[in-house]
Coordinates of C-alpha atoms and ligand atoms in Angstrom, one line a residue:
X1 CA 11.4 11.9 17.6
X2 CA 12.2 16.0 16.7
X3 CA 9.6 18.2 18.0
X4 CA 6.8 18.4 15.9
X5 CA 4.1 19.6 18.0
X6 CA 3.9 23.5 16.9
X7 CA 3.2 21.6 13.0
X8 CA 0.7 19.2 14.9
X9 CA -0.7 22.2 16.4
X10 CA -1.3 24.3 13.2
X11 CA -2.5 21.4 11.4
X12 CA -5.6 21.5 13.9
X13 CA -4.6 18.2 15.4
X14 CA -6.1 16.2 18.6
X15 CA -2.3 16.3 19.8
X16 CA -3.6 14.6 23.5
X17 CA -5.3 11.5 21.6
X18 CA -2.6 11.8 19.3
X19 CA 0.2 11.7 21.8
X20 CA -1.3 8.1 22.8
X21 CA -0.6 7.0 19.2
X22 CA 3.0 8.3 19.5
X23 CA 3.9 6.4 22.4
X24 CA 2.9 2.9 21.4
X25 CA 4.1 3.2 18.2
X26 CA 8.2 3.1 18.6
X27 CA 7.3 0.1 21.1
X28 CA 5.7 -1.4 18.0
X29 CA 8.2 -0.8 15.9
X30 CA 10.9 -2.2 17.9
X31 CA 9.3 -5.4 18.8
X32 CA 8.6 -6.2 15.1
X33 CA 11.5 -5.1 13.2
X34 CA 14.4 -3.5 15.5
X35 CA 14.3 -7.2 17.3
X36 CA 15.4 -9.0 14.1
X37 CA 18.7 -10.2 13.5
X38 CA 21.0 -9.1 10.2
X39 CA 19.0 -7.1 8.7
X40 CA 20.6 -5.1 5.7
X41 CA 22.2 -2.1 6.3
X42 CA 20.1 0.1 4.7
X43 CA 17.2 -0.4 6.1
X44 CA 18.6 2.5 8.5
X45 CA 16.4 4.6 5.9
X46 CA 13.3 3.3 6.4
X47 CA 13.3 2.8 10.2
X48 CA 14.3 6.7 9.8
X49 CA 11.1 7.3 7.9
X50 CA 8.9 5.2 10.4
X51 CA 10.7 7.1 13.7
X52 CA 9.4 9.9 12.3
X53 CA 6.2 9.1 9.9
X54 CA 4.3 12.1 11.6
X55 CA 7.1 14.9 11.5
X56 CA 9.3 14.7 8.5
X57 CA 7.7 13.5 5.5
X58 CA 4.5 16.1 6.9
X59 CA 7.0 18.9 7.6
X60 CA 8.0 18.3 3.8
X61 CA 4.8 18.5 2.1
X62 CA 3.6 21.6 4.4
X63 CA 6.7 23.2 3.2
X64 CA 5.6 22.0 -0.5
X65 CA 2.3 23.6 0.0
X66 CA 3.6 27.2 1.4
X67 CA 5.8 27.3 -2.0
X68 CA 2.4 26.5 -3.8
X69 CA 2.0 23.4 -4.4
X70 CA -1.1 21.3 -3.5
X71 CA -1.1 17.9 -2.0
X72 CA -3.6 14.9 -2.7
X73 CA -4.5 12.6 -0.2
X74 CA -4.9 9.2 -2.7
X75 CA -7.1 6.4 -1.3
X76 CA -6.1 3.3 -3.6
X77 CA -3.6 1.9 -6.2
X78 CA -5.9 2.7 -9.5
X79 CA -5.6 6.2 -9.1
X80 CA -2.9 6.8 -11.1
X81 CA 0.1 9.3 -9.4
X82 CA 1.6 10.1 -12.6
X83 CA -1.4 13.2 -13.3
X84 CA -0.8 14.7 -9.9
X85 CA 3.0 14.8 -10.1
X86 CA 2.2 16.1 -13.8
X87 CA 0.6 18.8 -12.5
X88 CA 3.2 19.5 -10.1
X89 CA 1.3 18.6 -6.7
X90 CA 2.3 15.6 -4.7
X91 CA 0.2 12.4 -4.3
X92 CA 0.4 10.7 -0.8
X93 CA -1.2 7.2 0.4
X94 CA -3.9 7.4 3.2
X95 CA -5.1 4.4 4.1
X96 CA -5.1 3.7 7.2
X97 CA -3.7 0.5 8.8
X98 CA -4.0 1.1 12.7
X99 CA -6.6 -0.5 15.5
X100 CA -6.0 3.5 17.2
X101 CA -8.2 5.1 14.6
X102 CA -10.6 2.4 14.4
X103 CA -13.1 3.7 17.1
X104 CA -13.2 6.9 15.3
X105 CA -14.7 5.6 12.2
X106 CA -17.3 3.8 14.2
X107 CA -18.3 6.6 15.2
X108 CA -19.9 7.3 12.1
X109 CA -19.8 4.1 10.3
X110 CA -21.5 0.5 10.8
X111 CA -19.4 -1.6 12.9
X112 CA -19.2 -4.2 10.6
X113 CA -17.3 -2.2 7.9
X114 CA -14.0 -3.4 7.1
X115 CA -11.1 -1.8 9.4
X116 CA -9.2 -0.5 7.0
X117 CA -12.6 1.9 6.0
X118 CA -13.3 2.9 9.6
X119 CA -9.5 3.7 10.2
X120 CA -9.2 6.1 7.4
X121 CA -12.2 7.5 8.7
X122 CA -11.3 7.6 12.1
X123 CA -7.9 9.3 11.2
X124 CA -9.5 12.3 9.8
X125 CA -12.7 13.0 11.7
X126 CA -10.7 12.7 15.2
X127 CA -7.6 14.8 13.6
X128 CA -4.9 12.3 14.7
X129 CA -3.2 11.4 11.6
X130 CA -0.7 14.7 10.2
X131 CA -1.3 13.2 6.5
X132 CA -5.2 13.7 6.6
X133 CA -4.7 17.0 7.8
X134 CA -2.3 17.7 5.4
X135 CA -4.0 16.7 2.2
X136 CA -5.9 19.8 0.2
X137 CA -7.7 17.2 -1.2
X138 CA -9.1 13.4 -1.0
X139 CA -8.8 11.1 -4.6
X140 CA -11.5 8.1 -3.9
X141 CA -12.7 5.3 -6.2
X142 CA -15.6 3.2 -6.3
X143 CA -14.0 -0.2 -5.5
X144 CA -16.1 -1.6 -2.4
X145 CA -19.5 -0.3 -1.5
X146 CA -18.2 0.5 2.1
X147 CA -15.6 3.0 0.5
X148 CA -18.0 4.6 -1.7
X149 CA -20.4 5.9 1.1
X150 CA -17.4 6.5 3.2
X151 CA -16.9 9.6 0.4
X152 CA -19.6 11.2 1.3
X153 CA -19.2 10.9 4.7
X154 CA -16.0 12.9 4.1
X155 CA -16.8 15.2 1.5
X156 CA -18.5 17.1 4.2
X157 CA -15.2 17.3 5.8
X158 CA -12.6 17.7 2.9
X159 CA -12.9 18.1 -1.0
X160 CA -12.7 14.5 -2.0
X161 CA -12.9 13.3 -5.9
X162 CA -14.4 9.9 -6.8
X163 CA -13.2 8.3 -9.8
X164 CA -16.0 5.6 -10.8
X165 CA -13.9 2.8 -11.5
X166 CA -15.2 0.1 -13.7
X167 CA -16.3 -3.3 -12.3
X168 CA -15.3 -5.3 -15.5
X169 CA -12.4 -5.5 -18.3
X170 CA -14.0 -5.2 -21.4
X171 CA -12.6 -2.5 -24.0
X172 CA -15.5 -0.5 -23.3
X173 CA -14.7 -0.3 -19.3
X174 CA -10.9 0.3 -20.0
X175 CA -12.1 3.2 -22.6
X176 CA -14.6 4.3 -19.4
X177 CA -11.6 4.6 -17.3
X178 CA -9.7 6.2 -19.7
X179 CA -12.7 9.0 -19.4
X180 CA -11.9 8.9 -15.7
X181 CA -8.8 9.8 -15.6
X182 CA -9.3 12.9 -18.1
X183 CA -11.7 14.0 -15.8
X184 CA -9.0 13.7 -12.6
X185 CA -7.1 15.7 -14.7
X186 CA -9.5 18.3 -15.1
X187 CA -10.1 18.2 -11.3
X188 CA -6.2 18.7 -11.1
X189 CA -5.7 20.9 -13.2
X190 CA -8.3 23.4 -11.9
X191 CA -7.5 22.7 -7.7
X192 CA -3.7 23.4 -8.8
X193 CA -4.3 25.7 -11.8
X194 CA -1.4 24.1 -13.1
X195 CA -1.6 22.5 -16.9
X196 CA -0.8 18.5 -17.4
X197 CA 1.6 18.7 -19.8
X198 CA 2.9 16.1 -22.5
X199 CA 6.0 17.0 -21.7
X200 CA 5.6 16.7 -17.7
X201 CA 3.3 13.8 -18.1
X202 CA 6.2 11.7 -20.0
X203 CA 8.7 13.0 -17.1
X204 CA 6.0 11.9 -14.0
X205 CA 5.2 8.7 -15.7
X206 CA 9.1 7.6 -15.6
X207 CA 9.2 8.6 -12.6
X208 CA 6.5 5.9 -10.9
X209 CA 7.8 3.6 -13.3
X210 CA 11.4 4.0 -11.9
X211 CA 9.6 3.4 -8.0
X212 CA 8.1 0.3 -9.8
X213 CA 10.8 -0.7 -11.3
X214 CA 12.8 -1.0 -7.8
X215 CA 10.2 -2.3 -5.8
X216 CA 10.3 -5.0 -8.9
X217 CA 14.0 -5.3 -8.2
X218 CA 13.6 -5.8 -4.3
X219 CA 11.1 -8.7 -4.9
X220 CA 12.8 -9.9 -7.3
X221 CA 15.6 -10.6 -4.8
X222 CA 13.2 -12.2 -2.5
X223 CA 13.0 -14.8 -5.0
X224 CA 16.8 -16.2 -4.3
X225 CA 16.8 -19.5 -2.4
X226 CA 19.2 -17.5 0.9
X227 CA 16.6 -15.2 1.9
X228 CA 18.3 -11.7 1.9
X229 CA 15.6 -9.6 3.1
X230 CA 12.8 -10.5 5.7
X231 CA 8.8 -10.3 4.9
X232 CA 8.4 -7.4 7.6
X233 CA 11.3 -5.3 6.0
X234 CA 10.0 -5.7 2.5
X235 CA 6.6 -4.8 4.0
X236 CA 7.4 -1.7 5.7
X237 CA 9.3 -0.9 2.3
X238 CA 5.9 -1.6 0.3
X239 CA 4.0 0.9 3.1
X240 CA 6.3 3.5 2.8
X241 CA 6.1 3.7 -0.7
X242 CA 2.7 5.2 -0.8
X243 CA 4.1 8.6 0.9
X244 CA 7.5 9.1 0.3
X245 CA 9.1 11.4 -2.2
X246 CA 8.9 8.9 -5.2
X247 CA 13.0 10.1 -6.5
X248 CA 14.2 9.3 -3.2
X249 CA 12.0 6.6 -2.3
X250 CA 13.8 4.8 -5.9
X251 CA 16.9 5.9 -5.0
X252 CA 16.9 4.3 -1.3
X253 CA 15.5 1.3 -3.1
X254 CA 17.8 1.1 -5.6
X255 CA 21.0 1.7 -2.8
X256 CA 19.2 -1.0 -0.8
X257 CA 18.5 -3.5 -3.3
X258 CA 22.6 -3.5 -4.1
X259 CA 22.9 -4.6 -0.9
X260 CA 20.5 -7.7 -1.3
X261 CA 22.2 -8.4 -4.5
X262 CA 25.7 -8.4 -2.7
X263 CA 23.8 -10.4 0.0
X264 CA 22.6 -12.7 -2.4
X265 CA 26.4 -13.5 -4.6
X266 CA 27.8 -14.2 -1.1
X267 CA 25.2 -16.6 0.1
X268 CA 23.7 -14.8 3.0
X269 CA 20.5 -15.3 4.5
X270 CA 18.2 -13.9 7.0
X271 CA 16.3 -17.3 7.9
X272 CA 18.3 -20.7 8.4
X273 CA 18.1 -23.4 5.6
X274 CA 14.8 -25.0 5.4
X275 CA 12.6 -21.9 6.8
X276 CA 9.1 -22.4 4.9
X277 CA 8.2 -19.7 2.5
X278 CA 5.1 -18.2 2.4
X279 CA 2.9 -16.2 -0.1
X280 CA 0.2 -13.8 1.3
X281 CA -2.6 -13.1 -0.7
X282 CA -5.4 -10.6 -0.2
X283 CA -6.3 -7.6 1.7
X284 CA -4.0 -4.9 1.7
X285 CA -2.1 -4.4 5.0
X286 CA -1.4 -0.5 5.2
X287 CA 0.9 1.1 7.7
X288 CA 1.0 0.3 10.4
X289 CA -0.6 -3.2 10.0
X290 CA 2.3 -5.3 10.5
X291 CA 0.2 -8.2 12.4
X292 CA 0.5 -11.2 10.0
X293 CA 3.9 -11.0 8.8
X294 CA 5.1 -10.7 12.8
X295 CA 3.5 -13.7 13.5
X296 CA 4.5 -15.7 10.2
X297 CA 8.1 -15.1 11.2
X298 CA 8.4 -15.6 14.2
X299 CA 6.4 -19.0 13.9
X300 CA 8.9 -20.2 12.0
X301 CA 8.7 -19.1 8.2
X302 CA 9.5 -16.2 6.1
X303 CA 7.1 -14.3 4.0
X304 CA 8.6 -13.6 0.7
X305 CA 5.9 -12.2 -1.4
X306 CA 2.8 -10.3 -1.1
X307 CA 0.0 -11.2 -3.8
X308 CA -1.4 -7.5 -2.5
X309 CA -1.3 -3.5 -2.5
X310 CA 0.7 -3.4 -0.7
X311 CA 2.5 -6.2 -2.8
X312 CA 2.8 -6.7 -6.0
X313 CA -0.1 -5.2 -7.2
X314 CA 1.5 -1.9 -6.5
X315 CA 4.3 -2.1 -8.8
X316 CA 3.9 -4.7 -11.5
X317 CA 3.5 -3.7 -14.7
X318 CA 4.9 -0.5 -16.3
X319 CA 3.2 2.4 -18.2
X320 CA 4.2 2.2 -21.7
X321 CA 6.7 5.1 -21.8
X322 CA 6.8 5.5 -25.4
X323 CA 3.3 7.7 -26.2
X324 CA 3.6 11.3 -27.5
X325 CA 0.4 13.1 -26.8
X326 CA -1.6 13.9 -23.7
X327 CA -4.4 11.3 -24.9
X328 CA -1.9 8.6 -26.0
X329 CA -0.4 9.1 -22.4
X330 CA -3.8 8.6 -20.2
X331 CA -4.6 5.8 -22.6
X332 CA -1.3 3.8 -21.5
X333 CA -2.5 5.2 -17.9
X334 CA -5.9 3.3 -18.3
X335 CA -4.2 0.1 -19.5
X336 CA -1.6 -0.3 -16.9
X337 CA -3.8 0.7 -14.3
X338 CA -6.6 -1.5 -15.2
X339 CA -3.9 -4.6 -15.4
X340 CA -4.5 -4.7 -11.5
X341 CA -6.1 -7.1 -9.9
X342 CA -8.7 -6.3 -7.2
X343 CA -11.3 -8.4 -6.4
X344 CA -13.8 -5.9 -7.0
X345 CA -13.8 -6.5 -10.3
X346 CA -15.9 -9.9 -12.2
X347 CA -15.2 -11.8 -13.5
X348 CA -11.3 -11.4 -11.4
X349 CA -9.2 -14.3 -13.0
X350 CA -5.9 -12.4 -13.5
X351 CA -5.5 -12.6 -9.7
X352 CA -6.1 -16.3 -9.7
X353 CA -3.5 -16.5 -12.6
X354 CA -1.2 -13.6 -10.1
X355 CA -1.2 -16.1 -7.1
X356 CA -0.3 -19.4 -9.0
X357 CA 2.4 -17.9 -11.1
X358 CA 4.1 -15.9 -8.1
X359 CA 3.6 -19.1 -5.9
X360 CA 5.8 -20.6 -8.4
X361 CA 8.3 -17.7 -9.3
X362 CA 8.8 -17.3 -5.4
X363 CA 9.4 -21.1 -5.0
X364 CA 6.9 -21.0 -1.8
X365 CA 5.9 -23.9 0.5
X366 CA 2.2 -22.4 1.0
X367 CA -0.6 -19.7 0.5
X368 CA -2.3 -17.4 3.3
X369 CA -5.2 -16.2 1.9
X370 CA -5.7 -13.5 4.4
X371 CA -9.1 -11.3 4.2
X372 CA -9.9 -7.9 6.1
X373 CA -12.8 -8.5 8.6
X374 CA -16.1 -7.2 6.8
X375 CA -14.7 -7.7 3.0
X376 CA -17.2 -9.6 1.4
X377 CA -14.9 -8.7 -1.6
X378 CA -12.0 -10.7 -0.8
X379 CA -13.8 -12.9 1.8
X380 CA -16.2 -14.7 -1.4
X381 CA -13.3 -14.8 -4.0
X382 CA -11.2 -16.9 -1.3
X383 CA -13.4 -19.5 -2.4
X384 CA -12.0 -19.6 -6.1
X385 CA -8.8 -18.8 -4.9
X386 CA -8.7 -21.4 -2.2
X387 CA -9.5 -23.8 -5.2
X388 CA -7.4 -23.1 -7.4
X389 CA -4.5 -23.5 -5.3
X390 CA -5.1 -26.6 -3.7
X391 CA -6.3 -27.8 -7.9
X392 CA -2.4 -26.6 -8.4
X393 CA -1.1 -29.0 -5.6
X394 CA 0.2 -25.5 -3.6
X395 CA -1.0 -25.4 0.5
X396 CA -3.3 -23.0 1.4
X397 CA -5.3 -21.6 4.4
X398 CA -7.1 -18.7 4.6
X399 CA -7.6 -16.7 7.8
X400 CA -10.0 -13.3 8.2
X401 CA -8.7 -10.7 10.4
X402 CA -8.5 -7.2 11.5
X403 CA -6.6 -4.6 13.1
X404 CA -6.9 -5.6 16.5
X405 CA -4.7 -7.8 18.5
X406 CA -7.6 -9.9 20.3
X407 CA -6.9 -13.0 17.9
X408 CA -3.7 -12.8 18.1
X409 CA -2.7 -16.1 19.8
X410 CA -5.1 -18.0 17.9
X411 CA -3.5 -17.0 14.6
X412 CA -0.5 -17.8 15.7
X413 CA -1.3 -21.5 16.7
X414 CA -3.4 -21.6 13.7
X415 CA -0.7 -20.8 11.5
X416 CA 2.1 -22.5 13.5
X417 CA 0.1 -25.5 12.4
X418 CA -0.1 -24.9 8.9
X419 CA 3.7 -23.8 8.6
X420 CA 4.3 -27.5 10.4
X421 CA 2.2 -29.1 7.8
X422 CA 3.3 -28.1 4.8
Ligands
BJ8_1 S1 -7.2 -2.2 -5.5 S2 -7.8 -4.2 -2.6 S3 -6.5 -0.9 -2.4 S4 -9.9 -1.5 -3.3 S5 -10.4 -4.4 2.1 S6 -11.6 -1.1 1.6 S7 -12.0 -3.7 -0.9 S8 -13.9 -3.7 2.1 S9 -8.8 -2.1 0.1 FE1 -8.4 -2.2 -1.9 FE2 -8.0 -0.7 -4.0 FE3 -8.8 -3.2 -4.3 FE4 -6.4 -2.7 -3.5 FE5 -13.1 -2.4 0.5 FE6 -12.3 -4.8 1.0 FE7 -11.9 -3.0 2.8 FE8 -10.6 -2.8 0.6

């Protein structure tokens, strides 16, 4: 990796603590991904991006921000990018997918909150993570109840904006959101001092839906009987997405996904004949949580979707492209945005829908219903879930988790059994 401490430095980083992060990382990285065999060519991109996820996309947006522009540090896939990039600032993911930052967040949070909570937590208050530094300010939401005090507990830390999302579907709570997202776009406009504009809204909405258009592509290629892509790769792709540049992001996609389509006319395949597919539902797994999918590959199967944030949730469904004004536009913001699936909503039967209808596009052998330690969220809907599938004839197991690598081994015989059985 380039030298990137003076940056570190300036950003008022904990560069000893966060020197232990930058060694085990690369090990990581190789034993998960660099060891697989035939992967496509482009991937060179992404392991790129990873090699240097704390220097070069953070050297970017500080660069961004000296010519002006602000950054927002976004927390979850319903607050919509499209108004930021209108107001020409940059949106960048923050969850936080790493055991390292864990301790940090217990710190200040109950240890039984769910990981993903107490590592985005962790990653600011001990001023390891470049991207929380970097952000001018936090976007939040009220999905989970361990998220919404989490806010507060860094609003006294950074500006952060929560958008009360609605718990239900109704027209009313779509027209609610709607309200939401005019009031983010106050709350941009005023941080940046820079007007939303029809005219830039229409340009930044494209612009997502072109990123969801190729991650749409990529799965779709997943799909084919020969395998061209493994689960990891397509995961790492999914992570990346929430903080690269969006054009180039698409366009790496795009040059990638000609490669899986050549890969897929001449028949090749990155698992033998007969490897069990798998569907994962659930939790979202942000970077660098890369725990499941290792151990689902290497026991024998191949993970070719994810029913998840970092899934398909992400990047299904378009924003209608065709409105003219400012309200028109938001209004196709609210409706594509509240399409998605969390299970924070009730009652949540578009995901039940999601998983039996991918199971079947994706041709898979079973489910993992996979739930986040401490989400009662996800942990009570695996019930309907669960039921659902096995009502539909489709093999399923759910497994809880978190970030660290203490269950390990028991996953992976648990697992190796059900990829045996079905
Ligand atoms: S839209 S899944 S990204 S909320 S896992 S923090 S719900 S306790 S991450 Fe999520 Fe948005 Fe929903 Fe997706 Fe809370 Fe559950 Fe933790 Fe969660």
């Amino acid at each position: 990796m380039a030298d990137y401490r003076k940056m570190w430095e300036s950003l008022g980083m904990d560069l000893e603590t966060h020197d232990q992060l930058c060694e085990v990382l690369p090990q990581a990285f190789g034993d998960v991904f660099l060891s697989q065999e035939n992967r496509p060519e482009a991937m060179d991109y992404y392991n790129f991006v990873i090699a240097e996820i704390h220097g070069v996309r953070p050297q970017e947006l500080i660069k961004a921000q000296e010519e002006g522009k602000k950054v927002f540090g976004t927390f979850c896939v319903y607050v919509p990018d499209e108004l930021i990039f209108a107001a020409n600032a940059i949106a960048t993911g923050l969850c936080g997918g790493s055991q390292f930052w864990v301790p940090g967040g217990e710190k200040v949070l109950p240890t039984n909150t769910c990981p993903l909570i107490k590592a985005s937590v962790g990653a600011r208050l001990d001023r390891t993570c470049p991207f929380f530094r970097i952000a001018d300010m936090y976007i939040g939401e009220t999905t989970c109840d361990g998220k919404k005090k989490a806010w507060e507990i860094l609003g006294e830390d950074v500006p952060v904006h929560v958008m009360d999302l609605p718990q239900m579907k109704r027209e009313k709570d779509i027209k609610a959101w709607a309200e939401e997202i005019k009031e983010l776009k106050k709350v941009i406009e005023e941080f940046t001092g820079n007007k939303v504009t029809e005219e830039s809204l229409s340009e930044s909405i494209k612009l997502i839906n072109n990123k969801r258009k190729a991650l749409s592509r990529l799965y779709e290629c997943r799909k084919a009987d020969k395998v061209p892509i493994s689960g990891r790769d397509a995961l790492v792709i999914s992570q990346i997405a929430f903080c690269d540049d969006p054009a180039r992001f698409t366009q790496m996609t795009n040059k990638l996904c000609d490669e899986l389509e050549q890969r897929i006319k001449d028949g090749i395949s990155v698992v033998k004949e007969g490897t069990k597919r798998i569907l994962l539902t659930g939790t979202p797994l942000a970077v660098p949580n890369w725990k499941l999918h290792n151990i689902i590959e290497t026991s024998g199967a191949v993970v070719v979707c994810e029913e998840m944030c970092t899934g398909t949730r992400y990047f299904e469904n378009l924003v209608d492209e065709t409105k003219t004004t400012v309200d028109e536009q938001i209004d196709a913001l609210a409706n594509r945005y509240m399409g998605i699936n969390c299970a924070c909503f009730t009652p949540n039967t578009g995901r039940i829908d999601d998983i039996i209808r991918l199971a079947k596009e994706y041709k898979v052998d079973g489910v993992i219903d996979v739930n986040l330690k401490f989400c009662s969220l996800y942990d009570v809907e695996g019930y309907t879930v669960e039921r659902a599938l096995k009502e539909a004839g489709i093999p399923v197991m759910g497994i809880e988790t978190d970030y660290t690598d203490n269950d390990a081994e028991q996953l992976r015989t648990r697992i190796g059994a059900f990829i045996e059985m079905i």
